[in-house]
Tab-separated table of C-alpha atoms in Angstrom:
chain	number	residue	atom	x	y	z
O	1	MET	CA	-8.569	19.115	-12.343
O	2	ILE	CA	-4.878	19.164	-11.360
O	3	ALA	CA	-3.440	16.588	-8.958
O	4	ILE	CA	0.016	16.409	-7.414
O	5	GLY	CA	1.249	12.971	-6.340
O	6	PHE	CA	3.940	12.042	-3.800
O	7	GLU	CA	5.603	8.617	-3.825
O	8	GLY	CA	8.365	7.341	-1.533
O	9	SER	CA	7.470	3.848	-0.317
O	10	ALA	CA	10.801	2.260	-1.326
O	11	ASN	CA	14.076	3.744	-2.543
O	12	LYS	CA	12.595	6.084	-5.151
O	13	ILE	CA	11.219	9.514	-4.193
O	14	GLY	CA	8.997	10.850	-6.935
O	15	ILE	CA	6.607	13.752	-7.451
O	16	GLY	CA	4.184	13.928	-10.345
O	17	ILE	CA	1.693	16.531	-11.495
O	18	LEU	CA	-1.205	15.572	-13.715
O	19	GLU	CA	-4.141	17.350	-15.292
O	20	HIS	CA	-7.502	15.762	-16.091
O	21	THR	CA	-8.959	18.135	-18.674
O	22	ALA	CA	-12.646	18.909	-19.094
O	23	SER	CA	-12.689	16.708	-22.201
O	24	GLY	CA	-11.504	13.717	-20.159
O	25	GLU	CA	-7.876	13.748	-21.293
O	26	ALA	CA	-5.047	12.985	-18.866
O	27	VAL	CA	-2.064	15.302	-19.410
O	28	VAL	CA	1.318	14.744	-17.754
O	29	LEU	CA	2.625	18.087	-16.457
O	30	ALA	CA	5.621	16.840	-14.463
O	31	ASN	CA	7.166	13.568	-13.289
O	32	VAL	CA	10.411	14.011	-11.374
O	33	ARG	CA	12.234	11.381	-9.343
O	34	ARG	CA	15.427	10.581	-7.412
O	35	THR	CA	16.656	7.082	-6.567
O	36	TYR	CA	18.604	6.089	-3.468
O	37	ILE	CA	21.342	3.791	-4.773
O	38	THR	CA	23.504	1.838	-2.340
O	39	PRO	CA	26.994	0.441	-3.013
O	40	PRO	CA	27.220	-3.033	-4.650
O	41	GLY	CA	26.412	-5.817	-2.210
O	42	GLN	CA	24.198	-3.634	-0.009
O	43	GLY	CA	20.449	-3.294	0.043
O	44	PHE	CA	18.613	-0.143	1.133
O	45	LEU	CA	17.513	0.104	4.776
O	46	PRO	CA	14.457	2.086	5.931
O	47	LYS	CA	16.323	4.651	8.042
O	48	ASP	CA	18.869	5.553	5.348
O	49	THR	CA	16.186	5.579	2.679
O	50	ALA	CA	14.135	8.017	4.769
O	51	VAL	CA	17.201	10.262	5.120
O	52	HIS	CA	17.604	10.249	1.339
O	53	HIS	CA	13.951	11.106	0.750
O	54	ARG	CA	14.023	13.916	3.318
O	55	GLN	CA	17.077	15.364	1.589
O	56	HIS	CA	15.409	15.534	-1.812
O	57	VAL	CA	11.652	15.891	-1.361
O	58	LEU	CA	11.364	19.680	-0.993
O	59	ALA	CA	13.628	20.407	-3.962
O	60	LEU	CA	11.587	17.904	-5.985
O	61	VAL	CA	8.362	19.739	-5.099
O	62	LYS	CA	9.850	22.969	-6.406
O	63	GLU	CA	11.185	21.215	-9.490
O	64	ALA	CA	7.827	19.618	-10.256
O	65	LEU	CA	5.983	22.934	-9.918
O	66	ALA	CA	8.542	24.610	-12.165
O	67	VAL	CA	8.383	21.903	-14.847
O	68	ALA	CA	4.574	21.951	-14.756
O	69	LYS	CA	4.606	25.757	-14.808
O	70	ILE	CA	1.862	25.915	-12.224
O	71	LYS	CA	1.333	27.641	-8.890
O	72	PRO	CA	0.133	25.755	-5.794
O	73	SER	CA	-3.210	27.576	-5.993
O	74	GLN	CA	-3.965	25.726	-9.232
O	75	ILE	CA	-3.693	22.319	-7.562
O	76	ASP	CA	-6.979	20.631	-6.642
O	77	CYS	CA	-5.760	17.715	-4.534
O	78	ILE	CA	-2.566	16.451	-2.910
O	79	CYS	CA	-2.193	12.700	-3.368
O	80	PHE	CA	0.350	10.628	-1.477
O	81	THR	CA	1.220	6.978	-0.886
O	82	LYS	CA	-0.497	5.761	2.268
O	83	GLY	CA	1.040	2.294	1.870
O	84	PRO	CA	2.174	-0.397	1.491
O	85	GLY	CA	5.901	0.125	1.907
O	86	MET	CA	8.649	0.990	4.362
O	87	ALA	CA	7.462	3.006	7.361
O	88	ALA	CA	10.092	5.732	7.781
O	89	PRO	CA	10.274	6.635	4.066
O	90	LEU	CA	6.464	6.575	3.756
O	91	ILE	CA	6.008	8.820	6.791
O	92	SER	CA	8.693	11.273	5.656
O	93	VAL	CA	6.907	11.848	2.369
O	94	ALA	CA	3.431	11.893	3.942
O	95	LEU	CA	4.539	14.588	6.416
O	96	VAL	CA	5.431	16.898	3.534
O	97	ALA	CA	2.129	16.173	1.771
O	98	ARG	CA	0.198	16.885	4.983
O	99	THR	CA	2.106	20.090	5.717
O	100	LEU	CA	1.582	21.411	2.197
O	101	SER	CA	-2.086	20.461	2.455
O	102	LEU	CA	-2.468	22.757	5.486
O	103	ILE	CA	-0.317	25.551	4.049
O	104	TRP	CA	-1.949	25.542	0.622
O	105	LYS	CA	-5.396	24.585	2.018
O	106	LYS	CA	-5.888	21.680	-0.387
O	107	PRO	CA	-7.459	18.274	0.370
O	108	LEU	CA	-5.393	15.123	0.769
O	109	VAL	CA	-5.991	11.779	-0.940
O	110	GLY	CA	-4.229	8.722	0.503
O	111	VAL	CA	-3.430	6.260	-2.277
O	112	ASN	CA	-2.660	2.536	-2.260
O	113	HIS	CA	0.721	2.093	-4.000
O	114	ALA	CA	-0.350	-0.981	-5.995
O	115	ILE	CA	-3.443	0.817	-7.269
O	116	GLY	CA	-1.190	3.691	-8.320
O	117	HIS	CA	0.709	1.264	-10.533
O	118	ILE	CA	-2.478	-0.256	-11.940
O	119	GLU	CA	-4.131	3.065	-12.782
O	120	MET	CA	-0.924	4.424	-14.338
O	121	GLY	CA	-0.667	1.298	-16.480
O	122	ARG	CA	-4.291	1.615	-17.585
O	123	MET	CA	-3.888	5.307	-18.357
O	124	ILE	CA	-0.672	4.977	-20.384
O	125	THR	CA	-1.571	1.826	-22.330
O	126	GLY	CA	-5.329	2.207	-22.666
O	127	ALA	CA	-5.815	-1.419	-21.605
O	128	GLN	CA	-9.491	-1.815	-20.722
O	129	ASN	CA	-9.842	-4.740	-18.371
O	130	PRO	CA	-6.577	-6.694	-18.291
O	131	ILE	CA	-5.181	-9.233	-15.902
O	132	VAL	CA	-2.538	-7.157	-14.123
O	133	LEU	CA	0.812	-8.618	-13.167
O	134	TYR	CA	2.292	-6.287	-10.554
O	135	VAL	CA	5.960	-7.146	-10.064
O	136	SER	CA	8.498	-5.103	-8.157
O	137	GLY	CA	11.132	-5.317	-5.447
O	138	GLY	CA	8.428	-5.223	-2.803
O	139	ASN	CA	5.389	-6.817	-4.425
O	140	THR	CA	4.340	-9.688	-6.669
O	141	GLN	CA	0.614	-9.999	-7.336
O	142	VAL	CA	-1.693	-11.158	-10.106
O	143	ILE	CA	-4.707	-8.874	-10.004
O	144	ALA	CA	-8.033	-8.718	-11.817
O	145	TYR	CA	-10.785	-6.146	-11.435
O	146	SER	CA	-14.159	-7.431	-10.345
O	147	GLU	CA	-17.126	-5.626	-8.794
O	148	LYS	CA	-15.434	-2.562	-7.328
O	149	ARG	CA	-12.261	-4.299	-6.124
O	150	TYR	CA	-8.871	-5.078	-7.559
O	151	ARG	CA	-8.841	-8.695	-6.474
O	152	ILE	CA	-5.642	-10.599	-5.843
O	153	PHE	CA	-5.780	-13.878	-7.744
O	154	GLY	CA	-2.270	-15.007	-6.889
O	155	GLU	CA	0.830	-13.639	-5.186
O	156	ALA	CA	4.293	-14.376	-3.873
O	157	ILE	CA	3.950	-16.114	-0.521
O	158	ASP	CA	7.380	-15.173	0.777
O	159	ILE	CA	9.508	-12.576	-1.036
O	160	ALA	CA	8.735	-10.532	-4.129
O	161	VAL	CA	10.292	-11.496	-7.455
O	162	GLY	CA	12.217	-8.218	-7.573
O	163	ASN	CA	13.538	-8.867	-4.079
O	164	CYS	CA	14.809	-12.275	-5.247
O	165	LEU	CA	16.569	-10.689	-8.225
O	166	ASP	CA	17.986	-7.812	-6.156
O	167	ARG	CA	19.332	-10.091	-3.425
O	168	PHE	CA	20.896	-12.367	-6.017
O	169	ALA	CA	22.562	-9.313	-7.596
O	170	ARG	CA	24.019	-8.462	-4.176
O	171	ILE	CA	25.287	-12.017	-3.704
O	172	VAL	CA	27.295	-11.870	-6.940
O	173	GLY	CA	28.365	-8.260	-6.422
O	174	LEU	CA	26.489	-6.604	-9.278
O	175	PRO	CA	26.104	-2.823	-8.936
O	176	ASN	CA	22.825	-1.231	-7.792
O	177	ASP	CA	23.138	1.557	-10.349
O	178	PRO	CA	20.687	2.206	-11.953
O	179	ALA	CA	18.952	-0.781	-10.320
O	180	PRO	CA	20.252	-4.271	-9.406
O	181	GLY	CA	17.550	-5.954	-11.513
O	182	TYR	CA	18.588	-3.949	-14.558
O	183	ASN	CA	22.133	-5.266	-14.234
O	184	VAL	CA	20.889	-8.838	-13.809
O	185	GLU	CA	18.920	-8.361	-17.046
O	186	GLN	CA	21.994	-7.179	-18.957
O	187	CYS	CA	24.123	-10.086	-17.696
O	188	ALA	CA	21.346	-12.564	-18.510
O	189	LYS	CA	21.502	-11.539	-22.176
O	190	ARG	CA	25.026	-12.983	-22.286
O	191	GLY	CA	24.183	-16.181	-20.405
O	192	LYS	CA	24.863	-19.463	-22.243
O	193	THR	CA	24.567	-22.359	-19.782
O	194	PHE	CA	21.173	-23.006	-18.222
O	195	VAL	CA	21.376	-24.127	-14.603
O	196	GLU	CA	18.310	-26.037	-13.399
O	197	LEU	CA	16.732	-24.277	-10.423
O	198	PRO	CA	13.762	-25.241	-8.245
O	199	TYR	CA	10.399	-24.191	-9.673
O	200	GLY	CA	8.124	-22.560	-7.115
O	201	VAL	CA	4.572	-22.342	-8.434
O	202	LYS	CA	2.050	-23.310	-5.775
O	203	GLY	CA	-1.397	-23.264	-7.363
O	204	MET	CA	-2.172	-19.629	-8.007
O	205	ASP	CA	0.756	-18.446	-5.879
O	206	VAL	CA	4.543	-18.383	-6.224
O	207	SER	CA	7.419	-18.930	-3.812
O	208	PHE	CA	10.872	-17.467	-4.406
O	209	SER	CA	12.891	-17.770	-1.200
O	210	GLY	CA	13.789	-21.431	-1.817
O	211	ILE	CA	15.098	-20.554	-5.271
O	212	LEU	CA	17.203	-17.768	-3.778
O	213	THR	CA	18.709	-20.126	-1.209
O	214	PHE	CA	19.420	-22.669	-3.916
O	215	ILE	CA	21.069	-20.245	-6.331
O	216	GLU	CA	23.129	-18.860	-3.469
O	217	SER	CA	24.561	-22.351	-2.923
O	218	VAL	CA	25.202	-22.718	-6.669
O	219	ALA	CA	27.098	-19.437	-6.561
O	220	GLU	CA	29.176	-20.729	-3.625
O	221	ASP	CA	29.908	-23.967	-5.467
O	222	LYS	CA	29.811	-23.940	-9.283
O	223	LEU	CA	30.492	-20.238	-9.709
O	224	LYS	CA	33.555	-20.343	-7.478
O	225	LYS	CA	34.783	-23.394	-9.395
O	226	GLY	CA	34.336	-21.601	-12.690
O	227	LEU	CA	31.802	-24.147	-13.969
O	228	VAL	CA	29.239	-21.403	-14.615
O	229	THR	CA	29.476	-17.643	-14.999
O	230	VAL	CA	27.474	-14.851	-13.360
O	231	ASP	CA	25.833	-14.347	-16.772
O	232	ASP	CA	24.710	-17.997	-16.801
O	233	LEU	CA	23.187	-17.689	-13.324
O	234	CYS	CA	21.406	-14.430	-14.181
O	235	TYR	CA	20.008	-16.068	-17.318
O	236	SER	CA	18.915	-19.219	-15.458
O	237	LEU	CA	17.314	-17.237	-12.638
O	238	GLN	CA	15.343	-14.975	-14.960
O	239	GLU	CA	14.098	-17.849	-17.120
O	240	THR	CA	12.896	-19.718	-14.033
O	241	LEU	CA	11.317	-16.793	-12.182
O	242	PHE	CA	9.642	-15.382	-15.269
O	243	ALA	CA	8.262	-18.774	-16.368
O	244	MET	CA	6.608	-18.990	-12.953
O	245	LEU	CA	5.063	-15.542	-13.369
O	246	VAL	CA	3.828	-16.369	-16.873
O	247	GLU	CA	2.210	-19.545	-15.540
O	248	ILE	CA	0.223	-17.897	-12.759
O	249	THR	CA	-0.784	-15.064	-15.083
O	250	GLU	CA	-2.046	-17.560	-17.633
O	251	ARG	CA	-3.998	-19.367	-14.921
O	252	ALA	CA	-5.718	-16.096	-13.980
O	253	MET	CA	-6.508	-15.373	-17.622
O	254	ALA	CA	-8.180	-18.768	-17.907
O	255	HIS	CA	-10.188	-18.272	-14.667
O	256	VAL	CA	-11.433	-14.828	-15.649
O	257	GLY	CA	-11.745	-15.364	-19.395
O	258	SER	CA	-9.523	-12.355	-20.130
O	259	SER	CA	-7.241	-11.976	-23.138
O	260	GLU	CA	-5.363	-8.861	-22.006
O	261	VAL	CA	-2.342	-8.717	-19.715
O	262	LEU	CA	-0.867	-5.518	-18.269
O	263	ILE	CA	2.513	-5.692	-16.524
O	264	VAL	CA	3.228	-2.960	-13.955
O	265	GLY	CA	5.926	-2.378	-11.337
O	266	GLY	CA	9.681	-1.999	-11.700
O	267	VAL	CA	10.302	-5.603	-12.800
O	268	GLY	CA	7.845	-4.891	-15.626
O	269	SER	CA	10.570	-2.933	-17.386
O	270	ASN	CA	12.458	-6.206	-17.917
O	271	VAL	CA	12.384	-6.926	-21.642
O	272	ARG	CA	12.846	-10.698	-21.219
O	273	LEU	CA	9.781	-10.868	-18.949
O	274	GLN	CA	7.822	-8.915	-21.548
O	275	GLU	CA	8.976	-11.302	-24.295
O	276	MET	CA	8.027	-14.430	-22.364
O	277	MET	CA	4.657	-13.000	-21.363
O	278	GLU	CA	3.902	-11.848	-24.881
O	279	SER	CA	4.647	-15.300	-26.230
O	280	MET	CA	2.038	-16.832	-23.913
O	281	VAL	CA	-0.494	-14.064	-24.472
O	282	LYS	CA	-0.172	-14.315	-28.268
O	283	ASP	CA	-0.660	-18.099	-28.077
O	284	ARG	CA	-3.994	-17.350	-26.406
O	285	GLY	CA	-4.919	-14.795	-29.063
O	286	GLY	CA	-4.554	-11.919	-26.626
O	287	ARG	CA	-2.614	-8.689	-26.138
O	288	LEU	CA	0.179	-7.636	-23.808
O	289	PHE	CA	0.440	-4.107	-22.430
O	290	ALA	CA	3.569	-2.770	-20.787
O	291	THR	CA	4.973	0.672	-19.962
O	292	ASP	CA	8.499	2.040	-19.969
O	293	GLU	CA	10.691	2.798	-16.951
O	294	ARG	CA	9.303	6.333	-16.504
O	295	PHE	CA	5.964	4.863	-15.476
O	296	CYS	CA	6.500	1.286	-14.353
O	297	ILE	CA	9.254	2.076	-11.860
O	298	ASP	CA	7.809	3.825	-8.765
O	299	ASN	CA	6.935	7.440	-9.572
O	300	GLY	CA	4.815	10.303	-8.261
O	301	LEU	CA	2.646	10.558	-11.344
O	302	MET	CA	0.996	7.187	-10.729
O	303	ILE	CA	-0.057	8.380	-7.285
O	304	ALA	CA	-1.466	11.564	-8.824
O	305	GLN	CA	-3.396	9.507	-11.391
O	306	ALA	CA	-4.958	7.094	-8.915
O	307	GLY	CA	-5.590	9.937	-6.483
O	308	ALA	CA	-7.239	12.075	-9.157
O	309	LEU	CA	-9.600	9.213	-10.039
O	310	MET	CA	-10.474	8.809	-6.369
O	311	TYR	CA	-10.921	12.559	-5.872
O	312	ALA	CA	-13.227	12.782	-8.872
O	313	THR	CA	-15.634	10.406	-7.111
O	314	GLY	CA	-15.593	12.598	-4.004
O	315	ILE	CA	-13.023	10.692	-1.977
O	316	VAL	CA	-10.741	12.730	0.282
O	317	THR	CA	-8.669	11.540	3.231
O	318	GLU	CA	-9.153	13.582	6.395
O	319	LEU	CA	-5.846	14.564	8.000
O	320	GLU	CA	-6.431	12.351	11.039
O	321	ASN	CA	-6.714	9.344	8.689
O	322	THR	CA	-3.589	10.011	6.635
O	323	ASN	CA	-1.436	7.665	8.720
O	324	CYS	CA	0.894	5.427	6.723
O	325	THR	CA	0.587	1.649	6.786
O	326	GLN	CA	3.330	-0.813	5.898
O	327	ARG	CA	0.736	-3.412	4.948
O	328	TYR	CA	-2.133	-2.328	2.742
O	329	ARG	CA	-3.853	-4.984	0.671
O	330	THR	CA	-4.750	-4.081	-2.890
O	331	ASP	CA	-8.253	-5.479	-2.407
O	332	ASP	CA	-8.873	-3.324	0.692
O	333	VAL	CA	-9.661	-0.355	-1.533
O	334	TYR	CA	-13.198	0.261	-2.773
O	335	VAL	CA	-12.706	1.109	-6.453
O	336	ALA	CA	-15.505	3.653	-6.683
O	337	TRP	CA	-14.306	5.062	-9.994
O	338	ARG	CA	-14.971	1.936	-12.069
O	339	GLU	CA	-18.158	0.138	-13.045
W	1	MET	CA	6.562	2.946	31.393
W	2	SER	CA	8.677	5.078	33.641
W	3	HIS	CA	10.961	7.003	31.309
W	4	THR	CA	9.592	10.333	30.125
W	5	LEU	CA	10.869	13.260	28.136
W	6	THR	CA	9.274	16.507	27.063
W	7	LEU	CA	10.472	18.490	24.076
W	8	ARG	CA	9.526	22.066	23.320
W	9	ILE	CA	10.352	23.116	19.783
W	10	PRO	CA	9.854	26.776	18.770
W	11	LEU	CA	8.414	27.127	15.276
W	12	GLY	CA	8.136	30.893	14.958
W	13	SER	CA	4.376	31.400	14.943
W	14	HIS	CA	1.108	30.044	16.348
W	15	GLU	CA	0.113	29.037	12.851
W	16	PHE	CA	3.268	27.052	12.167
W	17	ALA	CA	3.178	25.350	15.560
W	18	GLY	CA	-0.445	24.397	14.969
W	19	ILE	CA	0.285	22.931	11.546
W	20	ALA	CA	3.303	21.018	12.829
W	21	ALA	CA	1.347	19.568	15.760
W	22	ARG	CA	-1.469	18.364	13.510
W	23	VAL	CA	0.753	16.706	10.909
W	24	LEU	CA	3.148	15.093	13.390
W	25	ALA	CA	0.342	13.706	15.564
W	26	VAL	CA	-1.060	11.543	12.758
W	27	ASP	CA	1.407	8.624	12.801
W	28	ARG	CA	1.442	6.769	16.062
W	29	GLU	CA	4.530	5.129	17.537
W	30	LEU	CA	5.012	1.677	16.032
W	31	LYS	CA	5.481	-0.098	19.363
W	32	GLN	CA	2.575	1.261	21.378
W	33	SER	CA	3.242	-1.052	24.295
W	34	GLN	CA	6.805	0.265	24.630
W	35	VAL	CA	6.524	3.970	23.912
W	36	GLN	CA	3.774	6.551	23.618
W	37	ARG	CA	3.911	10.136	22.516
W	38	THR	CA	1.593	13.119	22.623
W	39	VAL	CA	2.055	16.070	20.295
W	40	GLU	CA	0.411	19.450	20.903
W	41	SER	CA	0.956	23.047	19.994
W	42	ASP	CA	1.411	25.577	22.772
W	43	GLY	CA	1.689	29.123	21.530
W	44	ASP	CA	4.560	29.299	19.075
W	45	GLU	CA	5.957	25.999	20.270
W	46	LEU	CA	5.468	22.331	19.606
W	47	ALA	CA	5.136	20.453	22.937
W	48	VAL	CA	5.905	16.729	22.675
W	49	THR	CA	5.865	14.269	25.587
W	50	PHE	CA	7.299	10.756	25.331
W	51	THR	CA	6.674	7.955	27.815
W	52	ALA	CA	8.750	4.819	27.304
W	53	ALA	CA	9.444	1.456	28.899
W	54	SER	CA	13.209	1.786	28.493
W	55	VAL	CA	15.818	4.467	27.904
W	56	LYS	CA	16.683	2.836	24.595
W	57	MET	CA	13.091	3.061	23.324
W	58	LEU	CA	12.923	6.663	24.506
W	59	ARG	CA	16.131	7.535	22.678
W	60	THR	CA	15.048	5.807	19.454
W	61	SER	CA	11.639	7.477	19.418
W	62	VAL	CA	12.949	10.929	20.236
W	63	SER	CA	15.683	10.647	17.645
W	64	SER	CA	13.241	9.565	14.969
W	65	PHE	CA	10.718	12.249	15.933
W	66	LEU	CA	13.328	14.999	15.736
W	67	GLU	CA	14.148	13.967	12.163
W	68	PHE	CA	10.475	14.090	11.195
W	69	ALA	CA	9.925	17.391	13.025
W	70	GLY	CA	12.955	18.854	11.288
W	71	LEU	CA	11.451	17.991	7.928
W	72	VAL	CA	8.129	19.629	8.835
W	73	ALA	CA	9.939	22.746	10.072
W	74	GLN	CA	11.906	22.882	6.831
W	75	THR	CA	8.729	22.484	4.759
W	76	LEU	CA	7.124	25.341	6.674
W	77	ALA	CA	10.244	27.477	6.231
W	78	GLU	CA	10.422	26.880	2.473
W	79	PHE	CA	6.720	26.935	1.596
W	80	GLY	CA	4.931	28.400	4.585
W	81	SER	CA	5.249	32.111	4.165
W	82	VAL	CA	4.696	32.201	0.406
W	83	ASP	CA	1.079	32.617	-0.616
W	84	ALA	CA	-0.507	29.853	-2.645
W	85	GLU	CA	-1.174	32.462	-5.336
């Protein structure tokens, strides 16, 4: 079975093509992507992001088909991100998926973006039943599978951890190329002075906006006075944010009795986060699973993977129900494809 | 909601107009209380009617719709006449 997946919920537009062979193997046929990068100090707004996606999506479809060396007739299902995410970018990509569905006469499968990340992580790493830490610019959730649902055990109550890192990068003028969080990570490696920041764990949940406000005032004060460097602040911010994430992940592991952790989402490509998580997981006699930037940063292949699993259980999304939704809870989806 | 506008967009064939109408009708306007839109195909053309509470809402919705419709038209132009085979 061959699935094509369309992803464009934030500033990445990606198309992936995947084959599930008769012997149960998942083969990557194509995974192409473009990223909308704004100048330093600026975030990406929905309207401009949608313009970017509209400019690239059709060429990416052609590129994906060419890389996969397949014709549209060989595709079994067209998978696309239904939500969550930004409305105009989501709709732009969904319109192309819907149009191709009618032209090529193939069924559509509307996929939850978070579940795309989870299923891609499971497929690439082989992790069986891990606690999943989903961390990105738009989402921060601790998830565990139980009885046909990916249940949210804990989450950010205000802004996502990636959003906190990205906005901090903008405050200190770090470039957005290739991603603001990547540049924060590189600066953090050179940090020497640890600046104490508020710690925002609230039971199973985390809060980041207070830390952002605080570090903004530190930047106005100590940074301007030359008492700390940007590297020091990046280092301090990462250590604090990641310690919080490790804590709530550990709490979920204890609740569920799991010894596996899988990190997905763009922030999952951060090596320091992986180090800190692995340290905790190893202390508990467990195993950490993580993927590289091809798969943990938003991509079309993850949508194809989750969509293919859904399609294999008979799920299709009728055209009238392919509307995009900015809010779409991970636990709203009935996970028919797992025990 | 007293401000209305009707667009007629030629798409070249009954088939293309039909496809465009179906895919563009799926997403509803975000602010239903302020603007509503109906999308239908009529022959070779897409017929879209907007009803809005203010000129500003009308302008925003029409502008946004034209960008989406343009994308659908482009998709049809680039992929529509080539057989799936």
